[in-house]
């Protein structure tokens, strides 16, 4: 009788980690098939939701790269000469800098981003609808008024004078053609034609 007395106290700690109710639940799950299918596991264990989303994350990766490529506008199919009158002055300045001094384009963009309340160029309209644009920071000017002596040169190049401007920068004075991508004046470029002498 003295040996059987200590046995009862040792049994309760063994039974506590495995309550009868839990073992019965597991036994029922075993009888029902052990592993649950993914749709049933979604109701039992919320952690499986992350696994269900993995395929969607993989499929989303490809469209993201396609969307980045789609954001880039397609290049113009053709560049067409357009009348300089009516073109945006800011775009004219950017196109001229890119054509005649591309290394200074970054400096101009940085300066434009820093200033507020005024433009980085001066615009002078003409009575005939033309203009003269001055960019003091780059010692550049763009104007539509052309000398009569230059018109035969434009005829040789097959260009209408309405699509030509005179671009002057330090050491260079040149006639340049104004072109728009697919005829859209929001996509301008300046093409140097021929250098001329201008006092």
Short mmCIF file of C-alpha atoms in Angstrom, two decimals:
data_model
loop_
_atom_site.label_atom_id
_atom_site.label_comp_id
_atom_site.label_asym_id
_atom_site.label_seq_id
_atom_site.Cartn_x
_atom_site.Cartn_y
_atom_site.Cartn_z
CA UNK A 1 0.00 0.00 0.00
CA UNK A 2 2.87 2.39 0.62
CA UNK A 3 4.12 1.96 -2.98
CA UNK A 4 0.77 2.68 -4.60
CA UNK A 5 0.27 5.99 -2.76
CA UNK A 6 2.59 8.25 -4.83
CA UNK A 7 1.21 7.10 -8.18
CA UNK A 8 -2.01 9.21 -8.29
CA UNK A 9 -0.21 12.60 -8.02
CA UNK A 10 2.00 11.78 -11.00
CA UNK A 11 -0.90 11.02 -13.38
CA UNK A 12 -2.65 14.45 -13.54
CA UNK A 13 0.28 16.35 -15.21
CA UNK A 14 0.38 13.71 -17.93
CA UNK A 15 -3.35 14.04 -18.64
CA UNK A 16 -3.43 17.89 -18.64
CA UNK A 17 -1.62 18.56 -21.97
CA UNK A 18 -4.03 16.23 -23.74
CA UNK A 19 -7.62 17.00 -22.67
CA UNK A 20 -10.15 14.42 -23.74
CA UNK A 21 -12.11 16.99 -25.80
CA UNK A 22 -9.08 17.83 -28.01
CA UNK A 23 -8.11 14.26 -28.59
CA UNK A 24 -11.67 13.46 -29.58
CA UNK A 25 -11.68 16.34 -32.11
CA UNK A 26 -8.48 15.10 -33.67
CA UNK A 27 -9.87 11.58 -33.77
CA UNK A 28 -12.96 12.84 -35.59
CA UNK A 29 -10.80 14.73 -38.11
CA UNK A 30 -8.80 11.56 -38.74
CA UNK A 31 -11.95 9.62 -39.39
CA UNK A 32 -13.18 12.30 -41.84
CA UNK A 33 -10.10 11.99 -43.98
CA UNK A 34 -7.15 13.51 -42.10
CA UNK A 35 -6.05 16.31 -44.45
CA UNK A 36 -8.57 18.92 -45.49
CA UNK A 37 -8.89 20.13 -49.06
CA UNK A 38 -7.72 23.70 -49.78
CA UNK A 39 -11.26 25.09 -49.83
CA UNK A 40 -12.09 23.55 -46.42
CA UNK A 41 -8.74 24.62 -44.97
CA UNK A 42 -9.61 28.18 -45.82
CA UNK A 43 -12.41 28.04 -43.28
CA UNK A 44 -10.35 26.32 -40.58
CA UNK A 45 -6.94 27.98 -40.81
CA UNK A 46 -6.60 31.61 -41.91
CA UNK A 47 -2.87 31.19 -42.46
CA UNK A 48 -3.60 29.29 -45.66
CA UNK A 49 -4.95 32.50 -47.21
CA UNK A 50 -1.40 33.63 -47.93
CA UNK A 51 -0.77 30.50 -49.94
CA UNK A 52 -3.91 31.07 -51.96
CA UNK A 53 -2.67 34.51 -52.97
CA UNK A 54 0.70 33.33 -54.24
CA UNK A 55 -0.55 32.49 -57.75
CA UNK A 56 -2.16 35.92 -58.05
CA UNK A 57 1.08 37.60 -57.04
CA UNK A 58 2.98 35.69 -59.68
CA UNK A 59 0.50 36.59 -62.39
CA UNK A 60 0.60 40.25 -61.35
CA UNK A 61 4.36 40.44 -61.92
CA UNK A 62 4.15 40.14 -65.71
CA UNK A 63 1.48 42.85 -66.20
CA UNK A 64 3.53 45.23 -64.08
CA UNK A 65 6.42 45.02 -66.54
CA UNK A 66 4.02 45.37 -69.44
CA UNK A 67 2.43 48.42 -67.83
CA UNK A 68 5.83 50.05 -67.48
CA UNK A 69 6.48 49.53 -71.17
CA UNK A 70 3.01 50.81 -71.99
CA UNK A 71 3.71 54.06 -70.10
CA UNK A 72 6.43 54.96 -72.59
CA UNK A 73 4.81 56.82 -75.50
CA UNK A 74 5.58 55.29 -78.89
CA UNK A 75 7.99 57.29 -81.06
CA UNK A 76 6.40 59.34 -83.83
CA UNK A 77 5.99 57.53 -87.12
CA UNK A 78 7.09 60.62 -89.02
CA UNK A 79 8.21 64.19 -88.41
CA UNK A 80 6.29 66.79 -90.35
CA UNK A 81 7.18 70.46 -90.84
CA UNK A 82 4.79 72.82 -89.05
CA UNK A 83 4.37 76.54 -88.86
CA UNK A 84 6.52 78.08 -86.16
CA UNK A 85 3.77 80.56 -85.34
CA UNK A 86 1.51 79.17 -82.68
CA UNK A 87 4.04 76.69 -81.31
CA UNK A 88 4.51 76.60 -77.55
CA UNK A 89 7.41 78.87 -76.57
CA UNK A 90 8.67 76.51 -73.85
CA UNK A 91 8.76 73.58 -76.28
CA UNK A 92 10.58 75.74 -78.83
CA UNK A 93 13.25 76.56 -76.26
CA UNK A 94 13.70 72.93 -75.23
CA UNK A 95 13.87 71.72 -78.83
CA UNK A 96 16.39 74.41 -79.79
CA UNK A 97 18.66 73.67 -76.83
CA UNK A 98 18.54 69.97 -77.61
CA UNK A 99 19.44 70.63 -81.25
CA UNK A 100 22.20 73.21 -80.80
CA UNK A 101 23.64 72.61 -77.32
CA UNK A 102 22.33 69.31 -75.92
CA UNK A 103 24.88 69.28 -73.12
CA UNK A 104 23.20 72.37 -71.66
CA UNK A 105 19.71 70.85 -71.58
CA UNK A 106 20.11 69.40 -68.08
CA UNK A 107 21.29 72.75 -66.74
CA UNK A 108 18.28 74.50 -68.25
CA UNK A 109 15.86 71.96 -66.75
CA UNK A 110 17.46 72.33 -63.33
CA UNK A 111 17.21 76.11 -63.54
CA UNK A 112 13.57 75.91 -64.62
CA UNK A 113 12.77 73.65 -61.66
CA UNK A 114 14.34 76.10 -59.21
CA UNK A 115 12.64 79.29 -60.33
CA UNK A 116 9.05 80.17 -59.50
CA UNK A 117 6.92 83.06 -60.66
CA UNK A 118 8.73 83.72 -63.92
CA UNK A 119 10.01 81.92 -67.00
CA UNK A 120 13.60 81.21 -67.91
CA UNK A 121 13.17 82.98 -71.25
CA UNK A 122 11.78 86.22 -72.66
CA UNK A 123 9.03 86.17 -75.30
CA UNK A 124 8.44 89.05 -77.69
CA UNK A 125 5.47 88.68 -80.09
CA UNK A 126 5.53 90.19 -83.56
CA UNK A 127 2.65 91.89 -85.34
CA UNK A 128 2.59 89.21 -88.04
CA UNK A 129 2.07 86.44 -85.50
CA UNK A 130 5.75 85.60 -85.27
CA UNK A 131 7.96 85.93 -82.22
CA UNK A 132 11.42 86.32 -80.81
CA UNK A 133 12.47 84.22 -77.83
CA UNK A 134 15.57 85.05 -75.80
CA UNK A 135 17.20 82.62 -73.36
CA UNK A 136 19.71 84.75 -71.42
CA UNK A 137 21.16 81.85 -69.41
CA UNK A 138 22.27 80.14 -72.63
CA UNK A 139 22.90 83.24 -74.77
CA UNK A 140 20.37 81.90 -77.27
CA UNK A 141 17.65 83.50 -79.34
CA UNK A 142 14.95 82.03 -81.58
CA UNK A 143 13.06 84.21 -84.01
CA UNK A 144 10.72 83.84 -86.96
CA UNK A 145 11.73 86.99 -88.81
CA UNK A 146 13.95 85.98 -91.74
CA UNK A 147 15.89 88.02 -94.25
CA UNK A 148 14.90 87.96 -97.91
CA UNK A 149 18.43 86.86 -98.84
CA UNK A 150 17.87 83.55 -97.04
CA UNK A 151 14.68 82.59 -98.84
CA UNK A 152 16.46 81.14 -101.93
CA UNK A 153 18.41 78.89 -99.56
CA UNK A 154 15.15 77.59 -98.13
CA UNK A 155 13.83 76.89 -101.62
CA UNK A 156 16.90 74.78 -102.32
CA UNK A 157 16.07 72.69 -99.25
CA UNK A 158 12.41 72.52 -100.23
CA UNK A 159 11.27 74.06 -96.96
CA UNK A 160 8.60 76.69 -96.46
CA UNK A 161 9.76 79.79 -94.64
CA UNK A 162 6.77 79.52 -92.28
CA UNK A 163 8.35 76.38 -90.82
CA UNK A 164 11.79 77.91 -90.35
CA UNK A 165 13.28 79.92 -87.50
CA UNK A 166 16.60 81.64 -87.00
CA UNK A 167 18.48 80.22 -84.03
CA UNK A 168 21.39 82.23 -82.72
CA UNK A 169 23.83 81.03 -80.10
CA UNK A 170 27.38 82.05 -79.29
CA UNK A 171 29.37 81.75 -82.51
CA UNK A 172 26.53 80.26 -84.57
CA UNK A 173 23.58 81.64 -86.51
CA UNK A 174 21.58 79.03 -88.37
CA UNK A 175 18.28 78.48 -90.08
CA UNK A 176 16.40 75.58 -88.54
CA UNK A 177 13.26 73.70 -89.46
CA UNK A 178 10.44 73.21 -86.97
CA UNK A 179 8.94 69.73 -87.07
CA UNK A 180 6.20 68.01 -85.11
CA UNK A 181 5.88 64.31 -84.44
CA UNK A 182 2.96 63.04 -86.51
CA UNK A 183 1.90 66.68 -86.87
CA UNK A 184 1.31 67.06 -83.12
CA UNK A 185 2.72 70.39 -81.94
CA UNK A 186 3.12 69.02 -78.42
CA UNK A 187 6.05 66.96 -79.81
CA UNK A 188 8.44 69.44 -81.36
CA UNK A 189 11.95 69.14 -82.64
CA UNK A 190 14.33 71.59 -84.31
CA UNK A 191 16.46 70.49 -87.25
CA UNK A 192 19.44 72.62 -88.24
CA UNK A 193 19.45 73.37 -91.97
CA UNK A 194 22.23 75.80 -92.81
CA UNK A 195 24.37 78.37 -91.09
CA UNK A 196 23.98 81.99 -92.17
CA UNK A 197 25.57 85.33 -91.44
CA UNK A 198 23.50 87.67 -89.34
CA UNK A 199 24.66 90.94 -87.81
#
